[in-house]
PDB file of N, CA and C and ligand atoms in Angstrom:
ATOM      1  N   UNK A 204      -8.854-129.602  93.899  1.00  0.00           N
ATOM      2  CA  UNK A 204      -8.957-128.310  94.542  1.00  0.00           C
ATOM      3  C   UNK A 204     -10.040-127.482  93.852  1.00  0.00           C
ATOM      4  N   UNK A 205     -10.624-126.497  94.533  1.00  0.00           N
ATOM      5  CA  UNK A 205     -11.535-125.953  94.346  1.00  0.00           C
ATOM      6  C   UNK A 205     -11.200-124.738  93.415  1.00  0.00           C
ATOM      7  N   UNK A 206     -12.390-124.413  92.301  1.00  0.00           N
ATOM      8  CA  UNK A 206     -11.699-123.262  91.473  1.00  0.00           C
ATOM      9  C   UNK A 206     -11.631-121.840  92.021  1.00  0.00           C
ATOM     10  N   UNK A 207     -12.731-121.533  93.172  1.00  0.00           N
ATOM     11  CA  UNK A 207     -12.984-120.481  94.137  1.00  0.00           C
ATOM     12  C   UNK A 207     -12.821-120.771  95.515  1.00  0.00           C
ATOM     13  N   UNK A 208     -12.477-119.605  96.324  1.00  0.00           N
ATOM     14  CA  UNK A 208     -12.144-119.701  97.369  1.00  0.00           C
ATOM     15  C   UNK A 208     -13.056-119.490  98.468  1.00  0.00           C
ATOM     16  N   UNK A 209     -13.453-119.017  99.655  1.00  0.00           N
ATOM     17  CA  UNK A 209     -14.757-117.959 100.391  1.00  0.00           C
ATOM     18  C   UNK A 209     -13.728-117.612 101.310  1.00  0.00           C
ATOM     19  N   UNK A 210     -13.570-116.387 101.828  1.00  0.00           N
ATOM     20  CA  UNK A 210     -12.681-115.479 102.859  1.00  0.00           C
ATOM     21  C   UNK A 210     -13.875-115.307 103.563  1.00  0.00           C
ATOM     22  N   UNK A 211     -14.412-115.709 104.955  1.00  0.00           N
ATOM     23  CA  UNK A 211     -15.287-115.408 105.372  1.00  0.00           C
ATOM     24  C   UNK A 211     -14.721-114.500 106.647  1.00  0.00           C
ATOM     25  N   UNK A 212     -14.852-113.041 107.206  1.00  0.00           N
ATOM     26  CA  UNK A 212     -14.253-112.426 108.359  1.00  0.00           C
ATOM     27  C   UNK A 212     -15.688-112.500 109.249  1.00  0.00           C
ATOM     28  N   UNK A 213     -14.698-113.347 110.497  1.00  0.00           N
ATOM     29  CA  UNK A 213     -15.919-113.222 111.559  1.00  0.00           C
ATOM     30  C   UNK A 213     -16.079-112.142 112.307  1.00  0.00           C
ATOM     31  N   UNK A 214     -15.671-111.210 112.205  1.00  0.00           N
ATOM     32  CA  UNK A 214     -15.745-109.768 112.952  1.00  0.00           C
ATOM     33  C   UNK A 214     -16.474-108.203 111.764  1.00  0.00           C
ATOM     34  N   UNK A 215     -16.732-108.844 110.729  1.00  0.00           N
ATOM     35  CA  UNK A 215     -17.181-108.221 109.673  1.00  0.00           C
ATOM     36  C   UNK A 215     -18.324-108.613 109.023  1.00  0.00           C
ATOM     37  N   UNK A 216     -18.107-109.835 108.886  1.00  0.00           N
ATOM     38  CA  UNK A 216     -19.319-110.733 107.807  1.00  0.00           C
ATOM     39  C   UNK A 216     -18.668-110.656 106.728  1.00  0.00           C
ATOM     40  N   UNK A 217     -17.719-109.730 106.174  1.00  0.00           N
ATOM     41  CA  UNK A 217     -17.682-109.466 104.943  1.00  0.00           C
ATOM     42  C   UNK A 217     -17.409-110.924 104.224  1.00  0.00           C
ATOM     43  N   UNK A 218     -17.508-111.296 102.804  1.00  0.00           N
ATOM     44  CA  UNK A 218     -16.837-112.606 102.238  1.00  0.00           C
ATOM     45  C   UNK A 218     -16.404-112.023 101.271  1.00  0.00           C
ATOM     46  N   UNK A 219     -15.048-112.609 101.125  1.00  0.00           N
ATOM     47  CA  UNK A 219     -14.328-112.203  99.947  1.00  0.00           C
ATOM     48  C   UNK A 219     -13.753-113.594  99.164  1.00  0.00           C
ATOM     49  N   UNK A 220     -14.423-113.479  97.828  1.00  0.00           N
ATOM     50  CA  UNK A 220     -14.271-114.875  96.973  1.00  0.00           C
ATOM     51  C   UNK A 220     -12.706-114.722  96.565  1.00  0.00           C
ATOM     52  N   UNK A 221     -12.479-115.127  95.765  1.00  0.00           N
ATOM     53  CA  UNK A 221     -11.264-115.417  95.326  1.00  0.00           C
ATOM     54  C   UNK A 221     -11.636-115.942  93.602  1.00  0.00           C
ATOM     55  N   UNK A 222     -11.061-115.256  92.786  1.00  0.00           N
ATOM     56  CA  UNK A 222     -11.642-115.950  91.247  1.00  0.00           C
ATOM     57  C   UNK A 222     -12.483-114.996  90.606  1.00  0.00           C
ATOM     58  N   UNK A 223     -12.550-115.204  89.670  1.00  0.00           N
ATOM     59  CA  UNK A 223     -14.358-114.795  88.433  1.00  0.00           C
ATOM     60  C   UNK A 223     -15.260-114.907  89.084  1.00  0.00           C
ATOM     61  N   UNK A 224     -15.944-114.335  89.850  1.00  0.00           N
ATOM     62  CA  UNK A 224     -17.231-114.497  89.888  1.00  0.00           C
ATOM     63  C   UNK A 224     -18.271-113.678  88.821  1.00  0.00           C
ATOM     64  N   UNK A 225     -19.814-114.603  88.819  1.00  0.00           N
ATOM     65  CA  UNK A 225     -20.351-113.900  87.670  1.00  0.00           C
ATOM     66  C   UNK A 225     -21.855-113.079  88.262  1.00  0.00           C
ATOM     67  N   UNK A 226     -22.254-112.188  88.589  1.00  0.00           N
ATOM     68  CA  UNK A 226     -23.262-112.338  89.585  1.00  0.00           C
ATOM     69  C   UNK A 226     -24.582-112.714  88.290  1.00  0.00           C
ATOM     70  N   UNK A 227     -26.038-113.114  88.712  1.00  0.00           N
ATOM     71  CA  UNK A 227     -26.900-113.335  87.851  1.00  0.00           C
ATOM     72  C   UNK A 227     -28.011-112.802  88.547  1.00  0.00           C
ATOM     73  N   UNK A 228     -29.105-113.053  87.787  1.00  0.00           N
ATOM     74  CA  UNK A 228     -30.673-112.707  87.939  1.00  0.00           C
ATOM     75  C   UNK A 228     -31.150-113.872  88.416  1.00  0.00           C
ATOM     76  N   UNK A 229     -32.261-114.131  88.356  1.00  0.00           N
ATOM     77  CA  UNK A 229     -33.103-115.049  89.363  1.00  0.00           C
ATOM     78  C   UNK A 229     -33.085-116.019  87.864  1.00  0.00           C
ATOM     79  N   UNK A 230     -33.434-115.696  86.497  1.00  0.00           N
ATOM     80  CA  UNK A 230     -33.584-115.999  85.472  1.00  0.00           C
ATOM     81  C   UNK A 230     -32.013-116.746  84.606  1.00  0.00           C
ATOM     82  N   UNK A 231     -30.773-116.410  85.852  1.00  0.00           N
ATOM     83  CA  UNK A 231     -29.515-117.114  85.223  1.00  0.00           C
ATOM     84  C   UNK A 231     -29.102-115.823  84.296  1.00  0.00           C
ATOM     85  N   UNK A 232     -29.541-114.849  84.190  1.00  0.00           N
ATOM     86  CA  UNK A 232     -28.676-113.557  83.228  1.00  0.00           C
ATOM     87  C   UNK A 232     -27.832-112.932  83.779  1.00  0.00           C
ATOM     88  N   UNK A 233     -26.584-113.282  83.506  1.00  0.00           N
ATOM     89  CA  UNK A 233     -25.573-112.477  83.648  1.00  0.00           C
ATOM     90  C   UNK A 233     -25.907-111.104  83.909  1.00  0.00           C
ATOM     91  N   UNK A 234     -25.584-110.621  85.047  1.00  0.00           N
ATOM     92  CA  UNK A 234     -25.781-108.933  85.235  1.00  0.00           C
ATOM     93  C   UNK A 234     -24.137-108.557  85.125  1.00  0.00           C
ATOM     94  N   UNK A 235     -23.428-108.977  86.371  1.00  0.00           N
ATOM     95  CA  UNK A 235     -22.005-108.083  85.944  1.00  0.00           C
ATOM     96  C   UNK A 235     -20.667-109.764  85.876  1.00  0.00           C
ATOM     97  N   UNK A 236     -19.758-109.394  85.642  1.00  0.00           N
ATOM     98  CA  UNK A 236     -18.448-110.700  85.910  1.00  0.00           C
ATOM     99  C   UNK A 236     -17.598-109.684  86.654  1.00  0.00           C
ATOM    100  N   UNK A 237     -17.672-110.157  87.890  1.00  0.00           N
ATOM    101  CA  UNK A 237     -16.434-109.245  88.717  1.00  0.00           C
ATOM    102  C   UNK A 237     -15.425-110.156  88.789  1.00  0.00           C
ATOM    103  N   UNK A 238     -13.566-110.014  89.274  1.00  0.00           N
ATOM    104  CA  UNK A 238     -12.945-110.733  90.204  1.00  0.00           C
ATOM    105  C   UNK A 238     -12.692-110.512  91.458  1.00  0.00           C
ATOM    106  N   UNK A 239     -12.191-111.419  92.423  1.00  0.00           N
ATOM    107  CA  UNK A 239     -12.219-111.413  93.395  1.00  0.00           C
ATOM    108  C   UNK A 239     -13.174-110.237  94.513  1.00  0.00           C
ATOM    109  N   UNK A 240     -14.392-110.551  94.224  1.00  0.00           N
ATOM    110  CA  UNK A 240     -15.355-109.500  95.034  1.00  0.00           C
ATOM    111  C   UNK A 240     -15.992-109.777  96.006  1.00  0.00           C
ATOM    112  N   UNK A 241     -15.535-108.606  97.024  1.00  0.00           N
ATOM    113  CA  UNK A 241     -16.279-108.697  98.385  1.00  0.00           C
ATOM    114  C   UNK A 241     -17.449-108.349  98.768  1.00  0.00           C
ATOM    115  N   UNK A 242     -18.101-109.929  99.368  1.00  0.00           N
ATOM    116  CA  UNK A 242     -19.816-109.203  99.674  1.00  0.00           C
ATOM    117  C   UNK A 242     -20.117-108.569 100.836  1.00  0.00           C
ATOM    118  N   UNK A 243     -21.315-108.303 100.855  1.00  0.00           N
ATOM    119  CA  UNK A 243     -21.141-107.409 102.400  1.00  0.00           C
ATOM    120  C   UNK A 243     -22.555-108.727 103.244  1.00  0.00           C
ATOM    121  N   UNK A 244     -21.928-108.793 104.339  1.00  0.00           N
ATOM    122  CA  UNK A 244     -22.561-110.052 105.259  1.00  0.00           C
ATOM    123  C   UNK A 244     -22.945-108.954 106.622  1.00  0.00           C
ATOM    124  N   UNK A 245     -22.807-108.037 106.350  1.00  0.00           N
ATOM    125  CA  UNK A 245     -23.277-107.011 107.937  1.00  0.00           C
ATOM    126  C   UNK A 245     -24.423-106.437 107.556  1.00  0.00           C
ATOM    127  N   UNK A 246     -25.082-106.277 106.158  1.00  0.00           N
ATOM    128  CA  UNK A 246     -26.162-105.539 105.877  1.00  0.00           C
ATOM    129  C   UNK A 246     -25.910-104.016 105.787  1.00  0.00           C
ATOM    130  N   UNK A 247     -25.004-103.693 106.530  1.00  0.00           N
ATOM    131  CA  UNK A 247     -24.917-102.012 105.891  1.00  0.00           C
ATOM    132  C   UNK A 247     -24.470-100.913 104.676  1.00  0.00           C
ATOM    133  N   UNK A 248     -23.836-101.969 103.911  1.00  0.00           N
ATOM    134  CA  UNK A 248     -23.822-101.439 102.555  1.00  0.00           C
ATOM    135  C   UNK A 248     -24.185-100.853 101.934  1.00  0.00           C
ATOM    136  N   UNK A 249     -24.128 -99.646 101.027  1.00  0.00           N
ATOM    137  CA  UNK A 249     -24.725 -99.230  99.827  1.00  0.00           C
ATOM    138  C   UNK A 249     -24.317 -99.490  98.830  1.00  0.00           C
ATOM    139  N   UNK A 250     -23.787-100.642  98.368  1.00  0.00           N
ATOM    140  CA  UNK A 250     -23.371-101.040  97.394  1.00  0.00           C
ATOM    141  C   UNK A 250     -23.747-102.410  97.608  1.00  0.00           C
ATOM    142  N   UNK A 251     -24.428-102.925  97.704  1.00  0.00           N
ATOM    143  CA  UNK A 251     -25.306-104.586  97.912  1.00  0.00           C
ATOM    144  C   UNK A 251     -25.653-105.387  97.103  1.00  0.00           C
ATOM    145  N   UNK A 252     -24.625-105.730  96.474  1.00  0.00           N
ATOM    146  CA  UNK A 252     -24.102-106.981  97.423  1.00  0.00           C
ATOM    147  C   UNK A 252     -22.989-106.862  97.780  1.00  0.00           C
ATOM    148  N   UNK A 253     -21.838-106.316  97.402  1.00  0.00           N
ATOM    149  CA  UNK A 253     -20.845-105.922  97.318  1.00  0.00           C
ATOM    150  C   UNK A 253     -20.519-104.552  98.711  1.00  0.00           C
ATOM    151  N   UNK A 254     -19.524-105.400  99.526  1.00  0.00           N
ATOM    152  CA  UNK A 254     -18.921-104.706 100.567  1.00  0.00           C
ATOM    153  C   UNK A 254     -18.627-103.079 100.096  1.00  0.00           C
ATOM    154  N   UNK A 255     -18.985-102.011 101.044  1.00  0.00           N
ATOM    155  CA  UNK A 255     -18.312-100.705 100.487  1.00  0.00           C
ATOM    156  C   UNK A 255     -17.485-100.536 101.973  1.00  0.00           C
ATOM    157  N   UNK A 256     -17.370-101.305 102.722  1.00  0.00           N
ATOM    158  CA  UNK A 256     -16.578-100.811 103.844  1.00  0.00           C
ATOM    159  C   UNK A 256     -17.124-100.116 104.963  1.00  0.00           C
ATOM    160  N   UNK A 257     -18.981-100.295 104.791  1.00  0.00           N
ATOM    161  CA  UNK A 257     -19.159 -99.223 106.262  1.00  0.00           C
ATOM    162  C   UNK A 257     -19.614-100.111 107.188  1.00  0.00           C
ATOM    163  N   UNK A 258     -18.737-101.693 107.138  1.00  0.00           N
ATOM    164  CA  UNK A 258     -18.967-102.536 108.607  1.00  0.00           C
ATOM    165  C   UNK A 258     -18.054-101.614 109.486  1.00  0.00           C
ATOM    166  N   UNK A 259     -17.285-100.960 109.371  1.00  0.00           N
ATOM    167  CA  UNK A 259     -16.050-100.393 109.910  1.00  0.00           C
ATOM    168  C   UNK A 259     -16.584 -99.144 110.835  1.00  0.00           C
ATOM    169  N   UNK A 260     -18.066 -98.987 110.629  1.00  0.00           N
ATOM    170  CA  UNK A 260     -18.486 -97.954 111.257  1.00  0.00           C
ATOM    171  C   UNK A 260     -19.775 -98.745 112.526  1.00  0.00           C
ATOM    172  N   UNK A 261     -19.555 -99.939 112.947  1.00  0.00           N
ATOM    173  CA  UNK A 261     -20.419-100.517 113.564  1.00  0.00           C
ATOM    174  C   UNK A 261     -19.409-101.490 114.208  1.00  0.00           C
ATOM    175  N   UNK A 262     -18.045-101.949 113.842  1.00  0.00           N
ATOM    176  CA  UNK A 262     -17.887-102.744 114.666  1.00  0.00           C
ATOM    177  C   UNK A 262     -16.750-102.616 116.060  1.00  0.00           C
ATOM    178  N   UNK A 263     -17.386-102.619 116.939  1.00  0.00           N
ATOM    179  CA  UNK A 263     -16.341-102.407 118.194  1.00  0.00           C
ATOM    180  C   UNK A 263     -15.329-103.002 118.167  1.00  0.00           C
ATOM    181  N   UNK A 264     -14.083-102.191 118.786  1.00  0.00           N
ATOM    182  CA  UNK A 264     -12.679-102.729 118.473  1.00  0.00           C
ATOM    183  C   UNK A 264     -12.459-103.315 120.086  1.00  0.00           C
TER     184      UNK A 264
HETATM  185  S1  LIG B 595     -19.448-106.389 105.374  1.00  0.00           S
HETATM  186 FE1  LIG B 595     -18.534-104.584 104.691  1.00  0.00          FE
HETATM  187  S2  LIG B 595     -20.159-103.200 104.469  1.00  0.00           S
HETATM  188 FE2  LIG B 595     -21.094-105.012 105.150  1.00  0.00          FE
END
């Protein structure tokens, strides 16, 4: 079994891992170690990479 998970929402984009993730630089340097963090897959974020929740303002119910 896998040590991470991917939550992918098809009505959001958002992905939400499951686990440690570590994010890095292009160079492999550790920038932050989050857990379980949601990316944002809709592009409207201000918090990027990381979901802040304003797919919620674009997607028709
Ligand atoms: S998926 Fe949530 S802000 Fe983009």
């Amino acid at each position: 079994m896998a040590d991470a998970q991917a939550f992918i929402n098809p009505k959001s984009g958002s992905i939400r891992i499951t686990g440690v993730v570590e994010l890095v630089d292009a160079d492999g340097k550790v920038l932050e170690t989050i857990e379980n963090p949601k990316f944002c897959g809709c592009g409207q974020s201000k918090e990027k990479p990381l979901c802040d929740g304003s797919h919620k303002g674009i997607l028709k119910e």
